[in-house]
Amino acid sequence: MTSADKEERVREDERRRMVKRLQLSRVCYPGEDVSEAMMRVKRHLFVPPSVMEQAYGDYPLPIGEGQTISAPHMVAMMCGYLELKKGEKVLEIGAGSGYHAAVIAELIGETGHVYSVERIQWLVDFSRENLKRAGYKHVTVMQGDGTLGLPEHAPYDKISVTCAAPAIPPPLLEQLKVGGKMVIPIGRYLQELYLVKKKEKGIEQEKKCDVAFVPLVGQYGFR
Ligand code: SAH
């Protein structure tokens, strides 16, 4: 066995332990589909080399530019609330490392597509590179202000916002299908994760839990 094979074995074992811990945790209880998706995504390919050894810990990690890759339990929870299905079209706001987009990509399969908008060009390049290296072809990362959504590919079945907004940006609600779902953290310092369902008339929103995300910065975000 080559040293690269050995390294892969170690990472696989760490990943299995991470998923096991999530399955035992009282906060998130990922379903079978989310657990399998997280088992398939090599999280260590999405973090900077300086924190590679911590890739499978259940906490956020720095990815540069003052931004973070969310903790695995948060990714599991948000994917679970969205009830992602094969073939869906999903919009993510805040590509960061590309990890969360990769987990979504696993859940929607190759007949689906993830569009992710990232504000910081360096992170656009970083996430594209990571997604390419990990082999995800059905994820497209675009540079822009995600508070405006991505009208050219709308409407979306699901929207996942991975930074905290002052309120739901109206363009995101417009670009969500009727019957679609969005997860979004709301608040500046004390934030809560909301699950929003778009109905024929209006929306239904449910507060899920307290969270800590970096701010959504943009026209309908924080300035
Ligand atoms: N989903 C990421 C974590 C992202 S952290 C992962 O799996 O690694 C939040 C990201 O949102 C940061 O990269 C930040 O630059 C980005 N962001 C903040 N405001 C934004 C905006 N208006 N549009 C797009 N991205 C934004």
Short mmCIF file of C-alpha atoms and ligand atoms in Angstrom, two decimals:
data_model
loop_
_atom_site.label_atom_id
_atom_site.label_comp_id
_atom_site.label_asym_id
_atom_site.label_seq_id
_atom_site.Cartn_x
_atom_site.Cartn_y
_atom_site.Cartn_z
CA MET A 1 0.00 0.00 0.00
CA THR A 2 1.39 3.42 -0.93
CA SER A 3 1.61 6.21 1.65
CA ALA A 4 -1.15 8.05 -0.25
CA ASP A 5 -3.41 4.97 0.14
CA LYS A 6 -2.60 4.84 3.86
CA GLU A 7 -3.46 8.54 4.21
CA GLU A 8 -6.81 7.92 2.44
CA ARG A 9 -7.54 5.04 4.86
CA VAL A 10 -6.86 7.29 7.87
CA ARG A 11 -9.14 10.02 6.49
CA GLU A 12 -11.87 7.50 5.72
CA ASP A 13 -11.73 6.21 9.27
CA GLU A 14 -11.90 9.77 10.67
CA ARG A 15 -14.86 10.47 8.39
CA ARG A 16 -16.68 7.34 9.56
CA ARG A 17 -16.15 8.43 13.18
CA MET A 18 -17.44 11.93 12.38
CA VAL A 19 -20.64 10.52 10.85
CA LYS A 20 -21.10 8.09 13.78
CA ARG A 21 -20.79 10.98 16.26
CA LEU A 22 -23.39 12.96 14.31
CA GLN A 23 -25.74 9.97 14.31
CA LEU A 24 -25.41 9.70 18.10
CA SER A 25 -25.76 13.44 18.70
CA ARG A 26 -28.91 14.81 20.22
CA VAL A 27 -28.72 18.02 18.21
CA CYS A 28 -28.85 16.76 14.69
CA TYR A 29 -29.64 13.05 14.12
CA PRO A 30 -28.87 13.04 10.38
CA GLY A 31 -31.07 10.70 8.35
CA GLU A 32 -29.64 7.79 6.38
CA ASP A 33 -29.36 9.83 3.15
CA VAL A 34 -27.49 12.72 4.82
CA SER A 35 -25.17 10.33 6.69
CA GLU A 36 -24.32 8.52 3.47
CA ALA A 37 -23.72 11.79 1.62
CA MET A 38 -21.38 13.01 4.38
CA MET A 39 -19.56 9.71 4.32
CA ARG A 40 -18.90 10.22 0.61
CA VAL A 41 -17.62 13.82 0.73
CA LYS A 42 -13.92 14.05 1.57
CA ARG A 43 -14.02 17.03 3.90
CA HIS A 44 -10.21 17.11 4.14
CA LEU A 45 -10.10 18.15 0.47
CA PHE A 46 -12.06 21.32 1.31
CA VAL A 47 -9.95 22.80 4.12
CA PRO A 48 -6.64 24.68 3.90
CA PRO A 49 -3.57 22.46 4.54
CA SER A 50 -2.92 24.26 7.86
CA VAL A 51 -6.11 22.78 9.40
CA MET A 52 -6.23 19.48 7.49
CA GLU A 53 -5.66 17.44 10.67
CA GLN A 54 -8.84 18.94 12.15
CA ALA A 55 -10.97 18.37 9.06
CA TYR A 56 -13.23 15.80 10.74
CA GLY A 57 -13.79 17.59 14.04
CA ASP A 58 -17.33 18.84 14.65
CA TYR A 59 -16.57 22.55 14.68
CA PRO A 60 -16.17 25.37 12.15
CA LEU A 61 -12.69 25.90 10.68
CA PRO A 62 -11.04 29.01 9.18
CA ILE A 63 -10.82 28.99 5.37
CA GLY A 64 -9.20 32.41 4.89
CA GLU A 65 -10.51 35.95 4.38
CA GLY A 66 -12.04 35.80 7.89
CA GLN A 67 -14.56 33.17 6.69
CA THR A 68 -15.28 29.67 7.99
CA ILE A 69 -16.41 26.25 6.81
CA SER A 70 -19.47 25.36 8.92
CA ALA A 71 -19.34 22.58 11.52
CA PRO A 72 -20.42 19.17 10.15
CA HIS A 73 -23.51 19.02 12.44
CA MET A 74 -24.74 22.34 10.98
CA VAL A 75 -24.30 21.07 7.40
CA ALA A 76 -26.15 17.87 8.35
CA MET A 77 -28.99 19.77 10.01
CA MET A 78 -29.48 22.24 7.15
CA CYS A 79 -29.44 19.48 4.52
CA GLY A 80 -31.91 17.48 6.65
CA TYR A 81 -34.38 20.38 6.96
CA LEU A 82 -34.34 20.93 3.20
CA GLU A 83 -35.31 17.27 2.52
CA LEU A 84 -33.21 17.25 -0.65
CA LYS A 85 -34.29 14.87 -3.42
CA LYS A 86 -32.61 13.49 -6.55
CA GLY A 87 -32.86 15.82 -9.53
CA GLU A 88 -33.48 19.04 -7.59
CA LYS A 89 -32.07 22.45 -8.49
CA VAL A 90 -30.55 24.11 -5.44
CA LEU A 91 -29.20 27.61 -4.83
CA GLU A 92 -26.57 28.06 -2.14
CA ILE A 93 -25.50 31.48 -0.89
CA GLY A 94 -21.88 31.49 0.36
CA ALA A 95 -19.79 28.80 -1.35
CA GLY A 96 -16.81 29.33 1.01
CA SER A 97 -14.83 26.09 0.76
CA GLY A 98 -17.41 24.31 -1.43
CA TYR A 99 -17.92 21.56 1.20
CA HIS A 100 -21.58 22.21 1.97
CA ALA A 101 -22.31 22.44 -1.78
CA ALA A 102 -20.64 19.03 -2.24
CA VAL A 103 -22.87 17.43 0.42
CA ILE A 104 -25.94 18.94 -1.29
CA ALA A 105 -24.60 17.68 -4.64
CA GLU A 106 -24.40 14.13 -3.26
CA LEU A 107 -28.01 14.34 -2.07
CA ILE A 108 -29.51 15.63 -5.32
CA GLY A 109 -27.41 13.31 -7.52
CA GLU A 110 -26.07 14.01 -10.99
CA THR A 111 -29.53 14.72 -12.40
CA GLY A 112 -29.72 17.74 -10.09
CA HIS A 113 -27.61 20.90 -10.01
CA VAL A 114 -26.21 23.18 -7.31
CA TYR A 115 -25.61 26.84 -8.08
CA SER A 116 -23.57 28.58 -5.41
CA VAL A 117 -22.97 32.32 -5.22
CA GLU A 118 -19.88 33.59 -3.40
CA ARG A 119 -19.00 37.24 -2.78
CA ILE A 120 -15.23 36.94 -2.35
CA GLN A 121 -13.32 36.12 -5.57
CA TRP A 122 -10.54 34.27 -3.72
CA LEU A 123 -13.12 31.91 -2.22
CA VAL A 124 -14.81 31.48 -5.62
CA ASP A 125 -11.46 30.16 -6.89
CA PHE A 126 -10.83 28.10 -3.73
CA SER A 127 -14.26 26.41 -3.80
CA ARG A 128 -14.09 25.75 -7.57
CA GLU A 129 -10.67 24.17 -7.16
CA ASN A 130 -11.81 21.99 -4.22
CA LEU A 131 -14.99 20.86 -5.99
CA LYS A 132 -13.04 20.00 -9.14
CA ARG A 133 -10.43 18.02 -7.17
CA ALA A 134 -13.19 16.12 -5.36
CA GLY A 135 -14.89 15.39 -8.71
CA TYR A 136 -18.17 17.37 -8.50
CA LYS A 137 -19.29 18.40 -11.97
CA HIS A 138 -22.88 19.35 -11.13
CA VAL A 139 -21.95 22.31 -8.92
CA THR A 140 -21.43 25.76 -10.44
CA VAL A 141 -19.86 28.52 -8.34
CA MET A 142 -20.48 32.11 -9.43
CA GLN A 143 -19.06 35.35 -8.07
CA GLY A 144 -21.65 37.90 -6.99
CA ASP A 145 -23.91 39.31 -4.31
CA GLY A 146 -26.00 36.34 -3.22
CA THR A 147 -28.60 38.58 -1.58
CA LEU A 148 -29.79 39.13 -5.16
CA GLY A 149 -29.99 35.38 -5.77
CA LEU A 150 -29.14 34.07 -9.22
CA PRO A 151 -32.13 34.95 -11.45
CA GLU A 152 -30.71 33.32 -14.61
CA HIS A 153 -31.26 29.80 -13.25
CA ALA A 154 -34.39 30.46 -11.13
CA PRO A 155 -36.74 29.12 -9.88
CA TYR A 156 -35.06 26.80 -7.35
CA ASP A 157 -36.50 23.80 -5.51
CA LYS A 158 -34.42 24.62 -2.44
CA ILE A 159 -32.24 27.49 -1.19
CA SER A 160 -29.52 27.13 1.44
CA VAL A 161 -28.09 30.35 2.91
CA THR A 162 -24.83 29.72 4.76
CA CYS A 163 -24.28 33.20 6.21
CA ALA A 164 -26.48 35.24 8.57
CA ALA A 165 -28.94 37.76 7.09
CA PRO A 166 -30.74 40.72 8.74
CA ALA A 167 -33.99 39.39 7.20
CA ILE A 168 -34.99 37.13 4.28
CA PRO A 169 -33.71 38.88 1.11
CA PRO A 170 -36.82 39.39 -1.12
CA PRO A 171 -35.05 38.20 -4.33
CA LEU A 172 -34.39 34.80 -2.70
CA LEU A 173 -38.05 34.36 -1.88
CA GLU A 174 -39.00 35.35 -5.43
CA GLN A 175 -36.58 32.81 -6.90
CA LEU A 176 -37.89 29.93 -4.76
CA LYS A 177 -40.52 27.63 -6.32
CA VAL A 178 -43.97 27.47 -4.74
CA GLY A 179 -43.69 24.39 -2.53
CA GLY A 180 -39.94 25.00 -2.19
CA LYS A 181 -37.93 25.32 1.02
CA MET A 182 -35.17 27.61 2.22
CA VAL A 183 -32.92 27.45 5.29
CA ILE A 184 -31.49 30.77 6.45
CA PRO A 185 -29.79 32.04 9.60
CA ILE A 186 -31.24 35.40 10.70
CA GLY A 187 -29.73 37.92 13.12
CA ARG A 188 -26.50 39.84 13.63
CA TYR A 189 -24.96 38.50 16.86
CA LEU A 190 -27.76 36.32 18.24
CA GLN A 191 -28.88 34.35 15.23
CA GLU A 192 -31.57 31.76 14.70
CA LEU A 193 -31.87 29.25 11.89
CA TYR A 194 -35.20 29.47 10.06
CA LEU A 195 -36.85 26.93 7.80
CA VAL A 196 -39.00 28.83 5.31
CA LYS A 197 -41.65 27.16 3.11
CA LYS A 198 -43.09 29.04 0.14
CA LYS A 199 -46.83 28.51 -0.28
CA GLU A 200 -49.28 29.58 -3.02
CA LYS A 201 -50.06 32.54 -0.81
CA GLY A 202 -47.24 33.76 1.40
CA ILE A 203 -44.75 31.80 3.46
CA GLU A 204 -44.60 29.60 6.54
CA GLN A 205 -41.54 30.00 8.74
CA GLU A 206 -40.29 27.93 11.60
CA LYS A 207 -37.46 28.84 14.00
CA LYS A 208 -35.20 25.84 14.43
CA CYS A 209 -32.25 26.70 16.73
CA ASP A 210 -29.64 29.24 17.77
CA VAL A 211 -26.67 29.40 15.41
CA ALA A 212 -23.45 31.37 14.76
CA PHE A 213 -22.63 32.25 11.15
CA VAL A 214 -20.49 34.89 9.46
CA PRO A 215 -22.60 37.81 8.15
CA LEU A 216 -24.30 37.94 4.76
CA VAL A 217 -22.84 41.13 3.29
CA GLY A 218 -24.66 42.78 0.40
CA GLN A 219 -27.57 44.82 -0.87
CA TYR A 220 -30.18 42.94 1.20
CA GLY A 221 -27.64 41.83 3.79
CA PHE A 222 -25.47 43.68 6.27
CA ARG A 223 -23.46 46.59 4.87
N1 SAH B 1 -20.92 27.01 2.76
C1 SAH B 1 -19.53 27.29 3.10
C2 SAH B 1 -19.39 28.12 4.35
C3 SAH B 1 -19.52 29.50 3.99
S1 SAH B 1 -19.14 30.75 5.17
C4 SAH B 1 -18.70 26.03 3.22
O1 SAH B 1 -19.22 24.93 3.12
O2 SAH B 1 -17.48 26.17 3.36
C5 SAH B 1 -20.14 32.01 4.43
C6 SAH B 1 -19.70 32.49 3.08
O3 SAH B 1 -20.66 33.44 2.64
C7 SAH B 1 -18.35 33.20 3.08
O4 SAH B 1 -17.52 32.57 2.15
C8 SAH B 1 -18.70 34.62 2.63
O5 SAH B 1 -17.73 35.22 1.80
C9 SAH B 1 -20.00 34.41 1.87
N2 SAH B 1 -20.88 35.58 1.72
C10 SAH B 1 -21.16 36.57 2.59
N3 SAH B 1 -22.03 37.45 2.05
C11 SAH B 1 -22.31 37.00 0.80
C12 SAH B 1 -23.13 37.46 -0.27
N4 SAH B 1 -23.87 38.57 -0.20
N5 SAH B 1 -23.16 36.73 -1.40
C13 SAH B 1 -22.42 35.60 -1.55
N6 SAH B 1 -21.62 35.12 -0.57
C14 SAH B 1 -21.57 35.81 0.59
#
